[in-house]
Every structure is written in C-alpha cells, then in structure tokens.
Amino acid sequence: MDGVSGGGPLRYTASHLWVRPDGEAAMVGLTPYGQEKHGRVFYVGLPALDAPVVFGLPFGYLQSAGYGLTQLFPPVQGEIVAINEALWMHPGLINEDPLGQGWLVAIAMSDPAELDELEDSAAYERIVAASGTVHGRLPAELATSAQPAFLIDERRRILTCNAAAERLIGLSAKEMQHGPLCSELFGCHLDAEGEQPVRKSTCPGICSMLNLEPIRDASYLVVNAQGRETRVMAEYRPIAEPGQPRRALVILTPEP
C-alpha cells in the first residue's frame, strides 16, 4: 500500500501529519518536514485494527533521535482499518518515504466533515515557514505559577507552557509544541455535552484573539497522557503586539 497514490488532495495538521482522504477513509502519515524535525525514527507504536480513534487520545507514538518518545494524536475521528505493519521491522521508512511507504494508519472516518478543519497545502507551507519561531514567552508570574498556563497561536498550537501545565498534561513543553493542538489537550474540541467537535469559528481561544477580549469560566475535562481526568476552568487572555501574530494565554484552574 502506498501513502499518497489515488484519493483526494492531501490535508495537514499543525503537528506535521498528512491526511489523504479516500471516500469514507483517510490515510495518515508524517510529513517530510515532520520526519526531518524528528530525525531518525527507530521505533513506531501503532494501534490494533478496529481500535477507536478519538480526539485528544493518542493513536500511536514514535521514538526518534530528535524528540525521543512522541505521541501521535489523530487528525480525524473514527476507527482504525489498516496499519502499516512494515514499520515494525523498518521504522526508517518514515524517513525514507514519508509520503509513500512510510504511511502510518488508515482511519474509517466517523465524520468526513472533520477534514474541513485541517490545513490545505498553502496553509501548511506557512506553518512550516513559521516553525521553530516562538513568538513570545509566558509572563514571569505565569512561568513560575502553580496554575497550568499555556501560550497558544491562531492555529491552536502550543508555543510554550509552564511546569504546572507539563504536570497536568503529562507531556513536556517540547512534546506539546510538536504534538496535539491545545483544543485536543483541553477537551474543548467537544461541545458542552462532550459529543460534537467544536469548529474553529467557535473555539474560545480563537474568539479571544480575534475579538481581543478575555474569555473566562470555560469548563473542560482534561485527559492527560496517562489517562487521568481533571475537570478545569479555563481563562483566555489575548495578546496583540505590533508586528507579531496574535496569541492567547490559557490559564487553567483545576476544579475541586
């Protein structure tokens, strides 16, 4: 099986996964830029066939020279219908042919409309161009705060976070910079009933940045990398500086 032959045009995530839709299914792999950032991949963990795929929960992981152990978070939801078993013996295929023989999994999508939330090639090229540039830091009082705090951008990528955020999520700041979107980590990709994905237009972080107004009292269920659940209240504080992309601070307060 080849990663990019046939099917529709490729879509991309900010965490450097490509997605090729083909009817109700979508094949997923690591982009050429993604494999370059990871360096040599020497182990791949993939899910079982028929395993459910949901936002916020990893579907697999990579071990690489550049980032060590990195969890892979799904670009769409559904069920695993194929895995690239060749990667178990030859994980280097991800480096050698990331768009072809180095594909990861195929997912039967529960909602193909989720593809609309992914980036097209032009948008992804802009992400690559901006990668490695962190526009700003956490304010000093948040950098050392006991409250989990994050800095996010307009694409819902995590730019940096404090130690309390690392403890809450169970991932290092470096892993979060190259992993899931903040909406997946915080559980705010789902509506109030915890069922339907929230679109970018209604994401509180995006709304805060666009309207330049803080948003408070958003309640989420955070599921960390080890599966521990924590109900939190979130506050979004927009940051707008001349010549800089819009960003927002996200401050979480665990509920009793």
CSV table of C-alpha atoms in Angstrom, one decimal:
chain,number,residue,atom,x,y,z
A,1,MET,CA,0.0,0.0,0.0
A,2,ASP,CA,1.3,3.5,-0.9
A,3,GLY,CA,0.5,6.6,1.2
A,4,VAL,CA,-0.4,9.1,-1.5
A,5,SER,CA,-1.5,7.3,-4.6
A,6,GLY,CA,-5.1,8.0,-5.5
A,7,GLY,CA,-7.6,9.6,-3.2
A,8,GLY,CA,-8.2,13.3,-2.7
A,9,PRO,CA,-5.8,16.1,-2.1
A,10,LEU,CA,-3.6,16.0,1.0
A,11,ARG,CA,-4.6,17.8,4.1
A,12,TYR,CA,-2.3,18.6,7.0
A,13,THR,CA,-2.2,19.2,10.8
A,14,ALA,CA,-0.1,21.7,12.7
A,15,SER,CA,1.7,18.8,14.3
A,16,HIS,CA,3.0,17.7,10.9
A,17,LEU,CA,0.8,14.8,10.0
A,18,TRP,CA,-0.6,14.5,6.4
A,19,VAL,CA,-4.1,13.1,5.7
A,20,ARG,CA,-5.2,11.7,2.4
A,21,PRO,CA,-9.0,11.2,2.2
A,22,ASP,CA,-10.3,8.4,0.1
A,23,GLY,CA,-14.1,8.1,0.3
A,24,GLU,CA,-15.0,7.4,4.0
A,25,ALA,CA,-11.4,6.6,4.9
A,26,ALA,CA,-8.3,8.6,5.5
A,27,MET,CA,-4.7,7.5,5.4
A,28,VAL,CA,-2.4,9.3,7.8
A,29,GLY,CA,1.4,9.7,7.9
A,30,LEU,CA,4.2,12.1,9.0
A,31,THR,CA,5.0,14.9,6.6
A,32,PRO,CA,8.5,15.2,5.1
A,33,TYR,CA,9.1,18.3,7.3
A,34,GLY,CA,7.9,16.3,10.3
A,35,GLN,CA,10.3,13.4,9.8
A,36,GLU,CA,13.1,15.9,9.2
A,37,LYS,CA,12.4,17.5,12.6
A,38,HIS,CA,12.2,14.1,14.3
A,39,GLY,CA,15.4,12.8,12.8
A,40,ARG,CA,15.9,9.1,12.6
A,41,VAL,CA,12.8,7.2,13.7
A,42,PHE,CA,13.8,3.9,15.3
A,43,TYR,CA,10.5,2.7,16.8
A,44,VAL,CA,6.8,3.1,15.9
A,45,GLY,CA,3.9,2.1,18.1
A,46,LEU,CA,0.7,1.6,16.2
A,47,PRO,CA,-2.9,0.7,17.4
A,48,ALA,CA,-4.8,-2.5,16.8
A,49,LEU,CA,-7.2,-2.9,13.9
A,50,ASP,CA,-10.7,-1.7,14.8
A,51,ALA,CA,-9.4,0.4,17.6
A,52,PRO,CA,-11.5,3.6,18.1
A,53,VAL,CA,-9.9,6.9,17.3
A,54,VAL,CA,-11.0,10.0,19.2
A,55,PHE,CA,-9.6,13.5,19.5
A,56,GLY,CA,-7.4,14.1,22.5
A,57,LEU,CA,-6.2,10.5,22.8
A,58,PRO,CA,-3.1,9.3,21.0
A,59,PHE,CA,-3.4,6.6,18.4
A,60,GLY,CA,0.3,5.7,18.5
A,61,TYR,CA,3.8,7.0,19.1
A,62,LEU,CA,7.2,7.4,17.6
A,63,GLN,CA,10.7,7.1,19.1
A,64,SER,CA,13.1,9.3,17.3
A,65,ALA,CA,16.6,10.7,17.6
A,66,GLY,CA,15.3,14.3,17.7
A,67,TYR,CA,12.4,14.1,20.2
A,68,GLY,CA,12.6,10.8,22.0
A,69,LEU,CA,9.1,9.4,22.6
A,70,THR,CA,6.4,11.4,20.9
A,71,GLN,CA,2.7,10.6,21.0
A,72,LEU,CA,0.6,10.8,17.8
A,73,PHE,CA,-2.8,12.5,18.0
A,74,PRO,CA,-5.4,11.9,15.4
A,75,PRO,CA,-6.4,14.4,12.8
A,76,VAL,CA,-9.9,12.8,12.4
A,77,GLN,CA,-12.0,10.5,14.5
A,78,GLY,CA,-13.3,7.1,13.6
A,79,GLU,CA,-11.8,3.5,13.6
A,80,ILE,CA,-8.5,2.0,12.6
A,81,VAL,CA,-9.0,0.0,9.4
A,82,ALA,CA,-5.3,-0.5,8.4
A,83,ILE,CA,-1.9,-0.2,9.9
A,84,ASN,CA,1.5,-0.2,8.2
A,85,GLU,CA,3.0,-3.3,9.7
A,86,ALA,CA,6.2,-2.8,7.7
A,87,LEU,CA,7.1,-0.1,10.1
A,88,TRP,CA,7.6,-2.6,12.9
A,89,MET,CA,10.6,-4.0,11.2
A,90,HIS,CA,11.6,-1.0,9.2
A,91,PRO,CA,10.6,2.2,11.0
A,92,GLY,CA,13.1,4.1,8.9
A,93,LEU,CA,10.6,4.0,6.0
A,94,ILE,CA,9.1,7.1,7.7
A,95,ASN,CA,12.4,8.9,7.0
A,96,GLU,CA,13.0,7.4,3.6
A,97,ASP,CA,9.5,7.7,2.1
A,98,PRO,CA,7.2,9.6,4.4
A,99,LEU,CA,4.5,10.2,1.8
A,100,GLY,CA,4.5,6.7,0.5
A,101,GLN,CA,5.7,3.5,2.1
A,102,GLY,CA,6.2,5.3,5.4
A,103,TRP,CA,2.4,5.9,6.0
A,104,LEU,CA,1.1,5.1,9.5
A,105,VAL,CA,-2.5,4.2,9.6
A,106,ALA,CA,-5.8,4.3,7.8
A,107,ILE,CA,-8.9,5.6,9.6
A,108,ALA,CA,-12.5,5.0,8.7
A,109,MET,CA,-13.9,8.5,9.5
A,110,SER,CA,-16.9,8.9,11.6
A,111,ASP,CA,-17.4,12.4,10.2
A,112,PRO,CA,-15.6,13.3,7.0
A,113,ALA,CA,-16.5,17.0,7.6
A,114,GLU,CA,-13.7,17.0,10.1
A,115,LEU,CA,-11.4,17.2,7.2
A,116,ASP,CA,-12.5,20.8,6.7
A,117,GLU,CA,-10.7,21.7,10.0
A,118,LEU,CA,-7.4,20.6,8.6
A,119,GLU,CA,-4.9,22.7,6.6
A,120,ASP,CA,-4.5,22.8,2.8
A,121,SER,CA,-1.1,22.8,1.3
A,122,ALA,CA,-0.7,26.6,1.2
A,123,ALA,CA,-1.7,26.9,4.9
A,124,TYR,CA,0.7,24.1,5.8
A,125,GLU,CA,3.6,25.7,4.0
A,126,ARG,CA,3.0,28.8,6.1
A,127,ILE,CA,3.1,26.6,9.3
A,128,VAL,CA,6.4,25.1,8.2
A,129,ALA,CA,7.8,28.6,7.4
A,130,ALA,CA,6.9,29.7,10.9
A,131,SER,CA,8.0,26.5,12.7
A,132,GLY,CA,10.9,27.0,15.1
A,133,THR,CA,9.9,30.6,15.8
A,134,VAL,CA,8.3,31.1,19.2
A,135,HIS,CA,6.6,34.5,19.2
A,136,GLY,CA,6.7,35.4,22.9
A,137,ARG,CA,7.1,33.8,26.3
A,138,LEU,CA,4.9,33.4,29.3
A,139,PRO,CA,4.8,36.4,31.6
A,140,ALA,CA,7.1,35.9,34.6
A,141,GLU,CA,4.3,35.5,37.1
A,142,LEU,CA,2.8,32.6,35.0
A,143,ALA,CA,6.1,31.0,34.1
A,144,THR,CA,6.5,30.0,37.8
A,145,SER,CA,2.8,29.8,38.7
A,146,ALA,CA,1.2,26.7,40.3
A,147,GLN,CA,-1.6,27.2,37.8
A,148,PRO,CA,-1.2,25.4,34.5
A,149,ALA,CA,-0.6,28.1,31.8
A,150,PHE,CA,0.0,27.9,28.1
A,151,LEU,CA,0.7,30.3,25.2
A,152,ILE,CA,-1.2,29.4,22.0
A,153,ASP,CA,-1.3,30.8,18.5
A,154,GLU,CA,-4.1,31.3,16.0
A,155,ARG,CA,-3.8,27.7,14.7
A,156,ARG,CA,-4.3,26.4,18.3
A,157,ARG,CA,-0.7,25.3,18.5
A,158,ILE,CA,1.0,25.3,21.9
A,159,LEU,CA,4.0,27.7,21.7
A,160,THR,CA,5.2,27.2,25.3
A,161,CYS,CA,3.9,26.3,28.8
A,162,ASN,CA,4.9,26.2,32.4
A,163,ALA,CA,5.9,23.3,34.6
A,164,ALA,CA,2.4,23.1,36.2
A,165,ALA,CA,1.0,22.6,32.7
A,166,GLU,CA,3.5,19.8,32.0
A,167,ARG,CA,2.4,18.0,35.2
A,168,LEU,CA,-1.2,18.4,34.3
A,169,ILE,CA,-0.9,17.1,30.7
A,170,GLY,CA,1.8,14.6,31.4
A,171,LEU,CA,3.9,15.8,28.5
A,172,SER,CA,6.9,18.1,28.3
A,173,ALA,CA,6.6,21.5,26.7
A,174,LYS,CA,8.7,20.3,23.8
A,175,GLU,CA,6.4,17.4,23.2
A,176,MET,CA,3.4,19.7,23.3
A,177,GLN,CA,5.0,22.1,20.8
A,178,HIS,CA,5.2,19.2,18.3
A,179,GLY,CA,2.1,17.3,19.3
A,180,PRO,CA,-1.6,17.8,19.7
A,181,LEU,CA,-3.4,21.1,19.4
A,182,CYS,CA,-4.5,22.8,22.5
A,183,SER,CA,-8.1,22.1,21.7
A,184,GLU,CA,-7.3,18.4,21.9
A,185,LEU,CA,-5.4,18.6,25.1
A,186,PHE,CA,-8.0,20.7,26.9
A,187,GLY,CA,-11.0,18.7,25.7
A,188,CYS,CA,-12.5,21.9,24.2
A,189,HIS,CA,-12.7,20.3,20.8
A,190,LEU,CA,-16.0,18.9,22.1
A,191,ASP,CA,-19.2,20.7,22.8
A,192,ALA,CA,-20.8,21.1,26.3
A,193,GLU,CA,-22.3,17.6,26.1
A,194,GLY,CA,-18.9,16.2,25.2
A,195,GLU,CA,-20.0,14.8,21.9
A,196,GLN,CA,-19.7,17.1,18.8
A,197,PRO,CA,-16.4,18.7,17.7
A,198,VAL,CA,-16.3,22.4,18.1
A,199,ARG,CA,-15.3,24.3,14.9
A,200,LYS,CA,-12.5,26.8,14.8
A,201,SER,CA,-15.0,29.7,14.5
A,202,THR,CA,-16.4,28.9,18.0
A,203,CYS,CA,-13.1,28.0,19.6
A,204,PRO,CA,-12.8,30.2,22.7
A,205,GLY,CA,-9.1,30.8,22.2
A,206,ILE,CA,-9.6,31.9,18.6
A,207,CYS,CA,-12.6,34.1,19.6
A,208,SER,CA,-10.5,35.7,22.3
A,209,MET,CA,-7.7,36.5,19.9
A,210,LEU,CA,-10.0,37.8,17.1
A,211,ASN,CA,-12.1,40.0,19.4
A,212,LEU,CA,-9.2,41.0,21.7
A,213,GLU,CA,-11.3,40.2,24.7
A,214,PRO,CA,-10.6,37.8,27.6
A,215,ILE,CA,-12.9,34.8,28.0
A,216,ARG,CA,-13.4,33.2,31.4
A,217,ASP,CA,-15.3,30.4,33.0
A,218,ALA,CA,-14.9,27.8,30.2
A,219,SER,CA,-15.2,24.3,31.8
A,220,TYR,CA,-13.3,21.4,30.2
A,221,LEU,CA,-12.3,17.8,31.1
A,222,VAL,CA,-8.6,17.4,30.5
A,223,VAL,CA,-7.4,13.8,29.9
A,224,ASN,CA,-3.7,13.6,30.3
A,225,ALA,CA,-1.2,11.4,28.6
A,226,GLN,CA,-1.6,8.7,31.3
A,227,GLY,CA,-5.4,8.8,31.1
A,228,ARG,CA,-6.0,10.7,34.3
A,229,GLU,CA,-9.0,13.1,34.1
A,230,THR,CA,-9.1,16.5,35.6
A,231,ARG,CA,-12.0,19.0,35.3
A,232,VAL,CA,-10.7,22.5,34.9
A,233,MET,CA,-11.9,26.1,34.4
A,234,ALA,CA,-10.1,28.0,31.6
A,235,GLU,CA,-9.4,31.6,31.2
A,236,TYR,CA,-8.2,33.0,27.8
A,237,ARG,CA,-6.2,36.3,27.7
A,238,PRO,CA,-5.5,37.7,24.2
A,239,ILE,CA,-2.1,39.1,23.3
A,240,ALA,CA,-1.7,41.5,20.4
A,241,GLU,CA,1.6,43.2,19.7
A,242,PRO,CA,2.7,45.2,16.7
A,243,GLY,CA,4.4,43.1,14.1
A,244,GLN,CA,3.6,39.8,15.9
A,245,PRO,CA,0.9,37.1,15.2
A,246,ARG,CA,-2.0,37.1,17.6
A,247,ARG,CA,-1.7,34.8,20.5
A,248,ALA,CA,-3.5,34.0,23.7
A,249,LEU,CA,-2.6,32.9,27.2
A,250,VAL,CA,-4.6,30.0,28.5
A,251,ILE,CA,-4.7,29.6,32.3
A,252,LEU,CA,-6.4,26.5,33.8
A,253,THR,CA,-7.7,26.2,37.3
A,254,PRO,CA,-8.5,22.6,38.4
A,255,GLU,CA,-11.9,22.3,39.9
A,256,PRO,CA,-12.3,20.8,43.4
